[in-house]
Tab-separated table of C-alpha atoms and ligand atoms in Angstrom:
chain	number	residue	atom	x	y	z
A	1	UNK	CA	-0.074	-0.051	-0.329
A	2	UNK	CA	1.010	3.548	-0.906
A	3	UNK	CA	-0.036	7.360	-0.179
A	4	UNK	CA	0.036	9.649	-3.079
A	5	UNK	CA	1.770	12.939	-1.152
A	6	UNK	CA	0.953	15.593	-3.987
A	7	UNK	CA	-2.514	15.287	-5.264
A	8	UNK	CA	-5.060	18.549	-6.757
A	9	UNK	CA	-8.251	16.476	-5.425
A	10	UNK	CA	-9.799	19.708	-5.347
A	11	UNK	CA	-10.141	19.491	-9.980
A	12	UNK	CA	-13.157	18.629	-11.388
A	13	UNK	CA	-11.543	15.777	-12.647
A	14	UNK	CA	-11.707	14.504	-8.579
A	15	UNK	CA	-15.563	16.132	-8.844
A	16	UNK	CA	-16.762	12.418	-7.697
A	17	UNK	CA	-14.042	11.594	-4.688
A	18	UNK	CA	-15.278	8.406	-3.767
A	19	UNK	CA	-15.559	6.859	-6.644
A	20	UNK	CA	-11.337	8.592	-6.875
A	21	UNK	CA	-11.166	6.948	-3.585
A	22	UNK	CA	-12.471	3.542	-4.496
A	23	UNK	CA	-9.830	3.632	-8.346
A	24	UNK	CA	-7.002	4.058	-5.682
A	25	UNK	CA	-7.939	1.614	-3.496
A	26	UNK	CA	-7.766	-1.220	-6.634
A	27	UNK	CA	-3.765	-0.427	-7.271
A	28	UNK	CA	-2.478	-0.321	-3.736
A	29	UNK	CA	-3.176	3.689	-2.867
A	30	UNK	CA	-4.940	3.848	0.160
A	31	UNK	CA	-4.770	8.161	0.613
A	32	UNK	CA	-3.328	11.240	-0.638
A	33	UNK	CA	-2.208	14.523	0.265
A	34	UNK	CA	-4.374	16.886	-0.889
A	35	UNK	CA	-2.482	20.235	-2.154
A	36	UNK	CA	-4.616	23.873	-2.403
A	37	UNK	CA	-3.353	26.663	-4.846
A	38	UNK	CA	-5.655	29.572	-4.133
A	39	UNK	CA	-8.446	30.449	-1.571
A	40	UNK	CA	-11.125	28.426	-4.054
A	41	UNK	CA	-8.903	25.398	-4.419
A	42	UNK	CA	-8.178	25.448	-0.742
A	43	UNK	CA	-11.957	25.420	0.485
A	44	UNK	CA	-12.691	22.667	-1.739
A	45	UNK	CA	-9.326	20.509	-0.090
A	46	UNK	CA	-10.452	21.006	2.952
A	47	UNK	CA	-13.874	19.561	2.297
A	48	UNK	CA	-11.771	16.428	0.783
A	49	UNK	CA	-9.785	15.759	4.413
A	50	UNK	CA	-12.918	16.179	6.303
A	51	UNK	CA	-15.299	14.078	3.315
A	52	UNK	CA	-12.739	11.548	3.846
A	53	UNK	CA	-10.551	11.658	7.222
A	54	UNK	CA	-8.776	8.237	6.586
A	55	UNK	CA	-8.027	8.949	2.992
A	56	UNK	CA	-7.349	12.143	2.412
A	57	UNK	CA	-5.039	15.123	4.374
A	58	UNK	CA	-5.327	18.300	3.302
A	59	UNK	CA	-2.539	20.988	2.540
A	60	UNK	CA	-3.268	24.928	1.770
A	61	UNK	CA	-1.726	26.543	-0.769
A	62	UNK	CA	-0.925	29.600	-3.249
A	63	UNK	CA	0.676	28.475	-6.920
A	64	UNK	CA	3.759	30.592	-8.129
A	65	UNK	CA	2.898	30.092	-10.679
A	66	UNK	CA	-0.270	31.456	-11.182
A	67	UNK	CA	1.300	35.196	-12.389
A	68	UNK	CA	-2.597	36.506	-11.525
A	69	UNK	CA	-3.022	35.706	-8.215
A	70	UNK	CA	-2.697	39.118	-5.866
A	71	UNK	CA	-1.603	40.035	-3.342
A	72	UNK	CA	-5.505	40.231	-1.368
A	73	UNK	CA	-5.338	36.177	-2.965
A	74	UNK	CA	-2.677	35.871	-0.978
A	75	UNK	CA	-3.790	37.806	2.870
A	76	UNK	CA	-7.096	35.733	2.626
A	77	UNK	CA	-5.029	32.218	1.575
A	78	UNK	CA	-3.283	33.563	5.462
A	79	UNK	CA	-6.270	33.973	6.990
A	80	UNK	CA	-6.951	29.951	5.687
A	81	UNK	CA	-4.181	28.990	7.223
A	82	UNK	CA	-4.364	30.879	10.094
A	83	UNK	CA	-7.933	29.826	10.574
A	84	UNK	CA	-7.018	25.843	9.600
A	85	UNK	CA	-3.493	25.706	11.050
A	86	UNK	CA	-4.256	22.833	13.587
A	87	UNK	CA	-6.682	20.413	10.973
A	88	UNK	CA	-3.749	20.643	7.998
A	89	UNK	CA	-0.620	18.618	7.346
A	90	UNK	CA	1.082	20.812	5.926
A	91	UNK	CA	1.060	23.875	3.728
A	92	UNK	CA	1.465	23.370	-0.061
A	93	UNK	CA	2.012	24.116	-3.179
A	94	UNK	CA	4.093	26.667	-2.853
A	95	UNK	CA	7.239	27.719	-3.390
A	96	UNK	CA	8.661	30.224	-6.510
A	97	UNK	CA	7.891	31.359	-10.112
A	98	UNK	CA	9.964	29.203	-12.908
A	99	UNK	CA	7.875	28.226	-16.347
A	100	UNK	CA	5.306	31.006	-16.087
A	101	UNK	CA	8.528	33.728	-16.138
A	102	UNK	CA	8.831	32.875	-20.033
A	103	UNK	CA	5.223	34.242	-20.968
A	104	UNK	CA	5.138	37.364	-18.318
A	105	UNK	CA	7.314	40.668	-19.455
A	106	UNK	CA	9.112	41.351	-16.565
A	107	UNK	CA	10.489	38.192	-14.740
A	108	UNK	CA	12.836	39.540	-12.826
A	109	UNK	CA	10.052	41.299	-10.912
A	110	UNK	CA	7.792	38.233	-11.108
A	111	UNK	CA	10.462	36.400	-8.986
A	112	UNK	CA	11.426	38.565	-6.730
A	113	UNK	CA	7.208	39.134	-5.659
A	114	UNK	CA	7.826	35.597	-5.986
A	115	UNK	CA	10.285	35.250	-3.026
A	116	UNK	CA	8.598	37.964	-1.192
A	117	UNK	CA	5.250	35.862	-1.451
A	118	UNK	CA	7.371	32.754	-0.711
A	119	UNK	CA	8.990	33.826	2.787
A	120	UNK	CA	5.749	35.332	3.953
A	121	UNK	CA	4.433	31.706	4.238
A	122	UNK	CA	7.035	30.012	4.823
A	123	UNK	CA	7.145	32.271	7.522
A	124	UNK	CA	3.870	30.720	8.508
A	125	UNK	CA	4.779	27.636	8.318
A	126	UNK	CA	7.984	27.968	10.042
A	127	UNK	CA	5.070	29.311	13.457
A	128	UNK	CA	2.319	26.746	13.132
A	129	UNK	CA	5.923	23.778	13.044
A	130	UNK	CA	4.293	22.708	9.080
A	131	UNK	CA	5.901	21.097	6.889
A	132	UNK	CA	5.123	22.206	2.936
A	133	UNK	CA	5.446	21.302	-0.790
A	134	UNK	CA	7.154	23.066	-2.407
A	135	UNK	CA	7.243	23.685	-6.489
A	136	UNK	CA	10.659	24.783	-6.920
A	137	UNK	CA	10.612	22.870	-10.219
A	138	UNK	CA	15.133	23.615	-12.306
A	139	UNK	CA	16.737	26.876	-11.998
A	140	UNK	CA	14.308	27.636	-8.927
A	141	UNK	CA	15.220	24.774	-6.409
A	142	UNK	CA	18.708	26.625	-5.670
A	143	UNK	CA	16.692	29.285	-4.971
A	144	UNK	CA	13.503	27.649	-2.740
A	145	UNK	CA	16.634	25.295	-0.332
A	146	UNK	CA	17.980	28.721	0.644
A	147	UNK	CA	14.874	29.814	1.481
A	148	UNK	CA	14.110	27.014	4.122
A	149	UNK	CA	17.443	27.186	5.552
A	150	UNK	CA	16.565	31.523	5.736
A	151	UNK	CA	13.070	30.642	7.683
A	152	UNK	CA	14.168	26.911	9.760
A	153	UNK	CA	12.084	24.932	8.167
A	154	UNK	CA	12.557	21.382	8.815
A	155	UNK	CA	10.317	19.508	7.200
A	156	UNK	CA	9.382	20.109	3.597
A	157	UNK	CA	9.583	18.064	-0.254
A	158	UNK	CA	10.746	19.514	-3.344
A	159	UNK	CA	7.137	18.126	-5.213
A	160	UNK	CA	8.153	16.506	-8.946
A	161	UNK	CA	11.685	17.580	-8.879
A	162	UNK	CA	13.977	18.233	-11.350
A	163	UNK	CA	17.071	20.459	-10.646
A	164	UNK	CA	21.133	20.201	-11.096
A	165	UNK	CA	22.011	17.057	-9.619
A	166	UNK	CA	24.692	19.278	-7.072
A	167	UNK	CA	21.710	21.279	-5.804
A	168	UNK	CA	19.490	17.762	-5.591
A	169	UNK	CA	22.694	16.432	-2.922
A	170	UNK	CA	22.147	19.213	-1.216
A	171	UNK	CA	18.696	19.484	-0.769
A	172	UNK	CA	18.725	15.966	0.443
A	173	UNK	CA	22.333	16.591	2.639
A	174	UNK	CA	20.193	19.558	4.768
A	175	UNK	CA	17.523	16.859	4.600
A	176	UNK	CA	14.578	17.791	2.749
A	177	UNK	CA	12.265	15.044	0.278
A	178	UNK	CA	12.064	15.468	-3.678
A	179	UNK	CA	9.390	14.057	-5.322
A	180	UNK	CA	8.899	12.340	-7.856
A	181	UNK	CA	5.535	11.433	-9.766
A	182	UNK	CA	5.281	8.935	-13.298
A	183	UNK	CA	7.272	11.012	-15.698
A	184	UNK	CA	9.738	8.099	-14.021
A	185	UNK	CA	8.770	5.595	-15.447
A	186	UNK	CA	9.707	6.832	-18.971
A	187	UNK	CA	12.149	10.417	-18.906
A	188	UNK	CA	15.491	9.130	-18.068
A	189	UNK	CA	16.350	13.161	-16.159
A	190	UNK	CA	13.664	11.573	-13.373
A	191	UNK	CA	15.009	7.527	-13.225
A	192	UNK	CA	19.006	9.692	-12.563
A	193	UNK	CA	16.921	11.643	-10.009
A	194	UNK	CA	15.985	8.310	-8.150
A	195	UNK	CA	19.316	6.954	-8.779
A	196	UNK	CA	21.436	9.753	-6.431
A	197	UNK	CA	19.094	10.492	-3.916
A	198	UNK	CA	18.496	7.378	-0.436
A	199	UNK	CA	14.747	5.364	-1.067
A	200	UNK	CA	14.762	7.551	3.045
A	201	UNK	CA	14.612	10.986	0.897
A	202	UNK	CA	11.573	10.243	-2.028
A	203	UNK	CA	8.316	9.859	-1.930
A	204	UNK	CA	6.004	9.923	-5.202
A	205	UNK	CA	3.502	11.269	-5.872
A	206	UNK	CA	0.465	12.161	-9.047
A	207	UNK	CA	0.180	15.545	-9.677
A	208	UNK	CA	-3.189	14.281	-10.696
A	209	UNK	CA	-4.647	15.288	-12.854
A	210	UNK	CA	-1.570	16.138	-14.499
A	211	UNK	CA	-1.883	13.432	-18.225
A	212	UNK	CA	0.978	11.413	-18.727
A	213	UNK	CA	2.918	10.288	-21.780
A	214	UNK	CA	4.021	7.109	-22.320
A	215	UNK	CA	1.641	3.941	-20.716
A	216	UNK	CA	0.148	6.857	-19.933
A	217	UNK	CA	-1.260	8.598	-22.857
A	218	UNK	CA	-4.897	8.684	-23.247
A	219	UNK	CA	-5.170	7.479	-19.077
A	220	UNK	CA	-6.940	9.052	-16.888
A	221	UNK	CA	-4.052	10.613	-14.230
A	222	UNK	CA	-4.638	10.875	-10.579
A	223	UNK	CA	-4.066	9.278	-7.015
A	224	UNK	CA	-3.852	5.437	-8.345
A	225	UNK	CA	-1.062	6.219	-10.653
A	226	UNK	CA	1.561	6.491	-7.258
A	227	UNK	CA	1.612	2.740	-6.905
A	228	UNK	CA	2.986	2.874	-10.772
A	229	UNK	CA	5.673	4.884	-9.511
A	230	UNK	CA	6.657	3.097	-6.800
A	231	UNK	CA	7.104	0.314	-8.712
A	232	UNK	CA	9.324	1.786	-10.761
A	233	UNK	CA	11.507	3.421	-7.675
A	234	UNK	CA	11.754	-0.803	-6.358
A	235	UNK	CA	12.858	-1.413	-9.885
A	236	UNK	CA	15.312	0.923	-9.801
A	237	UNK	CA	16.417	0.652	-6.647
A	238	UNK	CA	16.583	-3.043	-6.528
A	239	UNK	CA	13.987	-4.066	-4.341
A	240	UNK	CA	11.207	-5.550	-3.078
A	241	UNK	CA	7.862	-3.939	-4.491
A	242	UNK	CA	6.371	-3.933	-0.539
A	243	UNK	CA	9.444	-2.891	0.871
A	244	UNK	CA	10.007	0.664	-1.027
A	245	UNK	CA	5.913	1.149	-1.266
A	246	UNK	CA	6.937	0.442	2.619
A	247	UNK	CA	9.781	3.374	2.843
A	248	UNK	CA	8.035	5.423	0.053
A	249	UNK	CA	4.798	5.292	2.864
A	250	UNK	CA	6.856	5.472	6.229
A	251	UNK	CA	8.404	8.848	3.963
A	252	UNK	CA	5.371	10.340	3.473
A	253	UNK	CA	3.874	9.839	6.631
A	254	UNK	CA	7.092	11.247	8.671
A	255	UNK	CA	7.284	14.413	6.840
A	256	UNK	CA	3.487	15.067	6.873
A	257	UNK	CA	3.360	13.996	10.359
A	258	UNK	CA	-0.285	11.062	9.488
A	259	UNK	CA	-0.794	8.031	11.371
A	260	UNK	CA	0.387	5.161	9.429
A	261	UNK	CA	-3.012	2.796	10.189
B	1	ZN	ZN1	0.310	19.745	-8.383
């Protein structure tokens, strides 16, 4: 059995939560850490966790690549975190802008704004002792690692991690987690990343409803993919699937302080 460490259950693709969880269970996935992107999706994420408290754990987030989000939107999310800190398992997805920088007229200003916003959210994570689920791909990863250290954050995962090997090593050395998606099945970059880090520093996720290519072409994405990701991790690490799944689930429970049942 395995837990999906990062899924957007607020998405309309998962409107039928009961069916989503049933389908996941048939794939040995017994739950998901659900992340939000803004105030609206955070409300839906809280509702999902309330509807299935034994299978869905909520994180409240503010997606850094959604450049339309305003400072008022950020304040709403900060208020949500303050109001719900005792019933959420983390803050996410938060992080630094990267993909959106190609589309904006002034990427330097957007990055500076992103750093400032991340700092505010990390302060809340430190205040409530909550782990963070980070979106900080490629060139943003090193910056995000510095921010974690500056704000004295002790628990974090770099979700769908992609960064130069030396940055990945620095992240793992600092005691943080990195996570992989279904892209591990077909993408050499992700396979090398997994080979280069200890199993104890790895998480698996679907990032559903994100759709994947290769063997997943044309199939729905959701928490049920997490067991396929774990299976591929096991193969790369030369371990029995059950052993890899146990360690990966333990990692997710450690990061988000979930009760192992
Ligand atoms: Zn995500």
